[in-house]
Amino acid sequence: MPFTLIKGTFCVVGLSPDGDSIRFVPDDDALVRALPGGSSNGKPSRQLRLEGIDALETHYNARHQPGRWAFAATEAILAFAGVGNVQWDSRHATVVAADDGTRGWILARHKEKYNRPVAFLFAGEAPDDDGASVMLGEELLRRSFNLQALHEGLAYPTFYASLFADLRTAMTAATVDARTAKRGLWQDDRTTAGFEAASLAVLMDEVPILPKLFRRLSDYMAASGTAIGFKEALAEGQDIVWDLRTQQRTHLDTFVEQASGSVEIRLTRDPEDLVFDEMPLQPPGFFAALVGAPMPSGA
């Protein structure tokens, strides 16, 4: 199926962009409103969720992941968007000044339950008319920030069922290439090698892991004060995933290895081997509420 091409500008001043999301002001917001899913938020700008990638968290409920690669991804998306002279506040949380308003465009097919267009991100002038239907092939995909972030090791692959298989294959190839060459975060990643979740500080400052796993684990630890029992709590959350190795539908806890009474944790699948379900009927912040953590702004 084709994607809708939507032209616009990037805005960051007074906002908190990160390595996989940036505010976008569409020239014609009716094109965004017409995308299936979500609802109209009445704001002139739209927070994007970039399809197929997940950068290290810079701000998730007052928590974050190790800054080196988190900030590298943020700097990369700003540079890609042509946003220059960026000045941050003292906490490096909010942009206080920048030369934003630069031109760009997205390809999107739907909005997710947080009302964000799920998009492939491109800079500069678009090759077609606003609102055009565009088939996204590998050649055009290579121009997207999504693929470039994976190729440079600035983001993890995080695939949802909405992503077409041919695009997923190309994004997997970029991921494997980056990991083999140990580019970017793959120099330090501990997702499948394993890590000791002795404290939230370890997750926040020492061990880069798949952000999806970080969000679930940090929610649990913020509520319980320990990582012990995380696998059991995750099983209750029932995050639906497809295992591409076996072509079976199961839940995320299936691939989390943690012994009883231990804080040693690892994922037993590479991130690109999993395809997550959007679970649109599950309310936002479901797992955080389940374990009694503060409610998140994104899953």
Tab-separated table of C-alpha atoms in Angstrom:
chain	number	residue	atom	x	y	z
A	1	MET	CA	0.000	0.000	0.000
A	2	PRO	CA	1.158	3.560	-0.643
A	3	PHE	CA	2.110	6.137	1.953
A	4	THR	CA	0.795	9.692	2.123
A	5	LEU	CA	3.427	12.357	1.489
A	6	ILE	CA	3.042	15.264	3.908
A	7	LYS	CA	5.176	18.407	3.631
A	8	GLY	CA	5.991	20.746	6.485
A	9	THR	CA	8.609	22.277	8.753
A	10	PHE	CA	10.455	21.147	11.857
A	11	CYS	CA	10.110	22.992	15.160
A	12	VAL	CA	12.178	22.422	18.296
A	13	VAL	CA	12.356	25.681	20.288
A	14	GLY	CA	10.688	25.249	23.675
A	15	LEU	CA	10.447	21.513	23.040
A	16	SER	CA	12.377	18.334	23.857
A	17	PRO	CA	13.328	16.498	20.663
A	18	ASP	CA	15.114	13.185	20.957
A	19	GLY	CA	16.713	10.677	18.648
A	20	ASP	CA	13.532	9.159	17.247
A	21	SER	CA	10.958	11.931	17.535
A	22	ILE	CA	10.673	15.551	16.494
A	23	ARG	CA	7.867	18.094	16.169
A	24	PHE	CA	6.588	18.649	12.650
A	25	VAL	CA	4.274	21.417	11.446
A	26	PRO	CA	2.424	20.142	8.361
A	27	ASP	CA	1.626	22.611	5.615
A	28	ASP	CA	-1.827	21.034	5.486
A	29	ASP	CA	-2.851	19.445	8.779
A	30	ALA	CA	-5.920	17.962	7.104
A	31	LEU	CA	-3.588	15.367	5.597
A	32	VAL	CA	-2.528	14.267	9.085
A	33	ARG	CA	-6.096	14.301	10.368
A	34	ALA	CA	-7.101	12.069	7.467
A	35	LEU	CA	-4.636	9.358	8.472
A	36	PRO	CA	-6.377	6.411	10.164
A	37	GLY	CA	-6.038	6.072	13.923
A	38	GLY	CA	-5.572	8.525	16.759
A	39	SER	CA	-7.604	11.699	16.999
A	40	SER	CA	-7.235	15.398	16.304
A	41	ASN	CA	-5.226	17.206	18.985
A	42	GLY	CA	-5.947	20.750	17.812
A	43	LYS	CA	-2.258	21.714	17.922
A	44	PRO	CA	-0.409	23.304	14.992
A	45	SER	CA	2.524	20.907	15.377
A	46	ARG	CA	2.600	17.120	15.443
A	47	GLN	CA	4.918	14.909	17.440
A	48	LEU	CA	6.167	12.206	15.098
A	49	ARG	CA	6.938	8.603	15.936
A	50	LEU	CA	9.531	7.328	13.526
A	51	GLU	CA	8.676	3.927	12.117
A	52	GLY	CA	10.927	0.994	12.915
A	53	ILE	CA	13.429	2.715	15.226
A	54	ASP	CA	13.797	3.438	18.928
A	55	ALA	CA	16.624	5.660	20.193
A	56	LEU	CA	17.871	5.661	23.762
A	57	GLU	CA	15.565	7.609	26.062
A	58	THR	CA	16.609	11.131	27.021
A	59	HIS	CA	13.506	11.799	29.126
A	60	TYR	CA	11.034	9.139	30.202
A	61	ASN	CA	9.172	9.976	33.416
A	62	ALA	CA	12.237	11.772	34.824
A	63	ARG	CA	14.336	8.776	33.795
A	64	HIS	CA	16.820	8.471	30.960
A	65	GLN	CA	19.276	6.069	29.390
A	66	PRO	CA	23.059	6.544	29.130
A	67	GLY	CA	23.646	9.932	27.578
A	68	ARG	CA	26.437	9.267	25.102
A	69	TRP	CA	24.350	7.555	22.441
A	70	ALA	CA	21.060	9.154	23.469
A	71	PHE	CA	22.430	12.638	22.816
A	72	ALA	CA	24.304	11.493	19.705
A	73	ALA	CA	20.999	10.359	18.195
A	74	THR	CA	19.317	13.636	19.142
A	75	GLU	CA	22.112	15.655	17.569
A	76	ALA	CA	21.878	13.491	14.454
A	77	ILE	CA	18.155	14.031	13.928
A	78	LEU	CA	18.546	17.791	14.397
A	79	ALA	CA	21.414	17.878	11.902
A	80	PHE	CA	19.426	15.736	9.466
A	81	ALA	CA	16.509	18.164	9.740
A	82	GLY	CA	18.847	21.089	9.090
A	83	VAL	CA	18.207	22.665	12.486
A	84	GLY	CA	21.293	24.640	13.491
A	85	ASN	CA	22.620	26.756	16.353
A	86	VAL	CA	20.783	24.640	18.914
A	87	GLN	CA	20.990	25.836	22.512
A	88	TRP	CA	19.709	23.677	25.362
A	89	ASP	CA	18.706	24.555	28.889
A	90	SER	CA	21.032	23.672	31.760
A	91	ARG	CA	19.549	20.161	32.070
A	92	HIS	CA	19.900	19.459	28.341
A	93	ALA	CA	16.172	18.753	28.365
A	94	THR	CA	14.574	21.628	26.437
A	95	VAL	CA	15.777	23.595	23.421
A	96	VAL	CA	15.812	27.296	24.314
A	97	ALA	CA	17.009	28.608	20.942
A	98	ALA	CA	17.635	27.203	17.465
A	99	ASP	CA	17.388	28.002	13.788
A	100	ASP	CA	14.357	25.793	13.255
A	101	GLY	CA	11.497	26.082	10.769
A	102	THR	CA	13.509	24.070	8.253
A	103	ARG	CA	11.692	22.211	5.494
A	104	GLY	CA	11.049	18.493	5.409
A	105	TRP	CA	8.459	15.860	4.669
A	106	ILE	CA	7.177	12.574	5.969
A	107	LEU	CA	5.656	9.430	4.566
A	108	ALA	CA	2.919	8.057	6.812
A	109	ARG	CA	0.002	5.638	6.694
A	110	HIS	CA	-1.559	5.955	10.140
A	111	LYS	CA	-1.473	7.523	13.595
A	112	GLU	CA	-0.901	5.427	16.709
A	113	LYS	CA	-2.842	5.514	19.966
A	114	TYR	CA	-0.837	8.455	21.300
A	115	ASN	CA	-2.014	10.378	18.207
A	116	ARG	CA	1.468	10.531	16.679
A	117	PRO	CA	1.827	10.002	12.929
A	118	VAL	CA	3.969	6.907	12.415
A	119	ALA	CA	6.365	8.197	9.817
A	120	PHE	CA	9.463	7.908	7.722
A	121	LEU	CA	11.333	11.199	7.982
A	122	PHE	CA	12.959	13.106	5.123
A	123	ALA	CA	14.697	16.471	4.906
A	124	GLY	CA	14.478	19.198	2.281
A	125	GLU	CA	11.983	19.546	-0.514
A	126	ALA	CA	9.756	16.608	-1.393
A	127	PRO	CA	9.884	14.954	-4.831
A	128	ASP	CA	6.105	15.025	-5.259
A	129	ASP	CA	3.003	17.030	-4.395
A	130	ASP	CA	1.660	17.437	-0.885
A	131	GLY	CA	-0.787	14.618	-0.222
A	132	ALA	CA	0.559	12.419	-3.008
A	133	SER	CA	0.417	8.650	-2.664
A	134	VAL	CA	3.972	7.318	-2.699
A	135	MET	CA	5.275	3.773	-2.846
A	136	LEU	CA	8.226	3.461	-0.478
A	137	GLY	CA	10.930	1.250	-1.911
A	138	GLU	CA	14.473	0.576	-0.752
A	139	GLU	CA	16.020	3.406	-2.789
A	140	LEU	CA	13.774	6.025	-1.201
A	141	LEU	CA	14.058	4.332	2.194
A	142	ARG	CA	17.824	4.941	2.113
A	143	ARG	CA	17.123	8.689	2.131
A	144	SER	CA	15.094	8.479	5.341
A	145	PHE	CA	16.453	9.297	8.773
A	146	ASN	CA	14.944	6.014	9.943
A	147	LEU	CA	17.314	3.868	7.905
A	148	GLN	CA	20.295	6.164	8.381
A	149	ALA	CA	19.890	6.020	12.173
A	150	LEU	CA	19.980	2.221	12.085
A	151	HIS	CA	22.955	2.170	9.715
A	152	GLU	CA	24.954	4.489	11.977
A	153	GLY	CA	24.040	2.597	15.154
A	154	LEU	CA	22.124	5.526	16.624
A	155	ALA	CA	18.887	3.623	17.252
A	156	TYR	CA	17.628	0.131	17.906
A	157	PRO	CA	15.283	-1.585	15.476
A	158	THR	CA	11.820	-1.795	17.000
A	159	PHE	CA	9.345	-3.252	14.573
A	160	TYR	CA	5.563	-3.201	14.779
A	161	ALA	CA	3.102	-5.195	12.727
A	162	SER	CA	2.272	-2.118	10.641
A	163	LEU	CA	5.733	-2.177	9.017
A	164	PHE	CA	5.840	-3.887	5.627
A	165	ALA	CA	8.058	-6.967	5.439
A	166	ASP	CA	10.270	-5.654	2.613
A	167	LEU	CA	11.011	-2.468	4.560
A	168	ARG	CA	11.654	-4.506	7.702
A	169	THR	CA	14.139	-6.645	5.769
A	170	ALA	CA	16.078	-3.577	4.619
A	171	MET	CA	16.065	-2.107	8.125
A	172	THR	CA	17.255	-5.415	9.568
A	173	ALA	CA	20.152	-5.473	7.103
A	174	ALA	CA	21.192	-1.962	8.199
A	175	THR	CA	21.019	-3.054	11.833
A	176	VAL	CA	23.111	-6.178	11.329
A	177	ASP	CA	25.693	-4.181	9.390
A	178	ALA	CA	25.964	-1.591	12.177
A	179	ARG	CA	26.182	-4.224	14.906
A	180	THR	CA	28.839	-6.213	13.045
A	181	ALA	CA	30.909	-3.052	12.580
A	182	LYS	CA	30.204	-1.975	16.190
A	183	ARG	CA	29.020	1.429	15.092
A	184	GLY	CA	27.382	3.721	17.583
A	185	LEU	CA	25.507	2.164	20.485
A	186	TRP	CA	26.495	-1.348	19.414
A	187	GLN	CA	29.876	-0.689	21.022
A	188	ASP	CA	28.187	-0.717	24.434
A	189	ASP	CA	24.843	-2.521	24.037
A	190	ARG	CA	24.018	-5.088	26.738
A	191	THR	CA	20.544	-6.180	25.613
A	192	THR	CA	21.378	-9.775	24.708
A	193	ALA	CA	24.744	-10.063	26.485
A	194	GLY	CA	23.006	-9.430	29.788
A	195	PHE	CA	23.362	-6.909	32.578
A	196	GLU	CA	22.933	-6.609	36.319
A	197	ALA	CA	19.978	-4.333	37.079
A	198	ALA	CA	21.215	-3.531	40.567
A	199	SER	CA	19.615	-0.089	40.585
A	200	LEU	CA	17.853	2.439	38.403
A	201	ALA	CA	21.147	4.323	38.239
A	202	VAL	CA	22.701	1.372	36.410
A	203	LEU	CA	19.971	1.480	33.760
A	204	MET	CA	20.125	5.249	33.469
A	205	ASP	CA	23.879	5.793	33.402
A	206	GLU	CA	25.733	2.585	32.608
A	207	VAL	CA	24.067	-0.010	30.363
A	208	PRO	CA	22.466	0.790	27.004
A	209	ILE	CA	19.646	-1.666	26.319
A	210	LEU	CA	16.671	-1.860	23.988
A	211	PRO	CA	14.492	1.135	24.985
A	212	LYS	CA	11.333	-0.983	25.026
A	213	LEU	CA	12.966	-3.192	27.655
A	214	PHE	CA	14.285	-0.144	29.531
A	215	ARG	CA	10.820	1.410	29.750
A	216	ARG	CA	9.235	-1.753	31.110
A	217	LEU	CA	12.073	-2.501	33.521
A	218	SER	CA	12.467	1.069	34.785
A	219	ASP	CA	8.704	1.344	35.362
A	220	TYR	CA	8.847	-1.845	37.400
A	221	MET	CA	11.910	-0.780	39.385
A	222	ALA	CA	10.504	2.700	40.050
A	223	ALA	CA	7.448	1.068	41.597
A	224	SER	CA	9.052	-1.887	43.399
A	225	GLY	CA	12.549	-0.635	44.188
A	226	THR	CA	14.159	-3.753	42.743
A	227	ALA	CA	14.466	-5.726	39.509
A	228	ILE	CA	13.662	-8.991	41.293
A	229	GLY	CA	10.374	-10.353	39.983
A	230	PHE	CA	10.446	-8.298	36.777
A	231	LYS	CA	9.938	-11.260	34.445
A	232	GLU	CA	6.807	-12.331	36.317
A	233	ALA	CA	5.390	-8.789	36.234
A	234	LEU	CA	6.160	-8.527	32.528
A	235	ALA	CA	4.226	-11.744	31.947
A	236	GLU	CA	1.167	-10.093	33.492
A	237	GLY	CA	1.515	-7.182	31.070
A	238	GLN	CA	1.233	-9.535	28.079
A	239	ASP	CA	3.159	-7.490	25.496
A	240	ILE	CA	2.267	-9.353	22.303
A	241	VAL	CA	5.164	-10.108	19.945
A	242	TRP	CA	5.789	-12.249	16.884
A	243	ASP	CA	9.009	-14.246	16.930
A	244	LEU	CA	10.401	-14.049	13.392
A	245	ARG	CA	12.680	-17.039	14.031
A	246	THR	CA	9.804	-19.415	14.720
A	247	GLN	CA	6.936	-17.416	13.152
A	248	GLN	CA	5.012	-17.796	16.406
A	249	ARG	CA	2.921	-15.307	18.355
A	250	THR	CA	3.832	-15.027	22.023
A	251	HIS	CA	4.629	-12.423	24.707
A	252	LEU	CA	7.748	-10.374	25.424
A	253	ASP	CA	8.467	-12.101	28.746
A	254	THR	CA	9.135	-15.301	26.759
A	255	PHE	CA	12.417	-13.759	25.644
A	256	VAL	CA	13.460	-12.232	28.965
A	257	GLU	CA	15.888	-14.417	30.887
A	258	GLN	CA	15.900	-13.815	34.637
A	259	ALA	CA	16.372	-16.373	37.388
A	260	SER	CA	14.216	-16.272	40.509
A	261	GLY	CA	15.649	-13.865	43.070
A	262	SER	CA	18.194	-12.482	40.593
A	263	VAL	CA	18.708	-9.024	39.082
A	264	GLU	CA	20.654	-10.461	36.126
A	265	ILE	CA	18.578	-9.890	32.997
A	266	ARG	CA	19.011	-10.397	29.288
A	267	LEU	CA	16.910	-10.588	26.142
A	268	THR	CA	17.297	-13.907	24.328
A	269	ARG	CA	16.386	-12.553	20.894
A	270	ASP	CA	18.041	-9.821	18.863
A	271	PRO	CA	15.666	-6.845	18.656
A	272	GLU	CA	15.146	-7.265	14.897
A	273	ASP	CA	13.824	-10.802	15.465
A	274	LEU	CA	10.731	-9.442	17.230
A	275	VAL	CA	7.651	-7.727	15.819
A	276	PHE	CA	5.484	-5.991	18.394
A	277	ASP	CA	1.728	-5.614	18.343
A	278	GLU	CA	0.434	-2.043	18.686
A	279	MET	CA	-2.266	-3.385	21.046
A	280	PRO	CA	-4.568	-0.432	20.236
A	281	LEU	CA	-7.214	-1.531	22.735
A	282	GLN	CA	-4.754	-1.487	25.623
A	283	PRO	CA	-4.883	1.936	27.309
A	284	PRO	CA	-1.755	4.108	27.288
A	285	GLY	CA	0.491	3.451	30.261
A	286	PHE	CA	-1.062	0.035	30.923
A	287	PHE	CA	2.112	-1.631	32.226
A	288	ALA	CA	3.091	1.354	34.369
A	289	ALA	CA	-0.365	1.304	35.939
A	290	LEU	CA	-0.167	-2.469	36.384
A	291	VAL	CA	3.017	-2.241	38.455
A	292	GLY	CA	2.095	1.027	40.176
A	293	ALA	CA	4.663	3.268	38.468
A	294	PRO	CA	4.066	6.913	37.458
A	295	MET	CA	2.055	7.118	34.254
A	296	PRO	CA	4.242	7.537	31.151
A	297	SER	CA	3.766	9.870	28.185
A	298	GLY	CA	4.623	7.102	25.715
A	299	ALA	CA	4.928	3.312	25.644
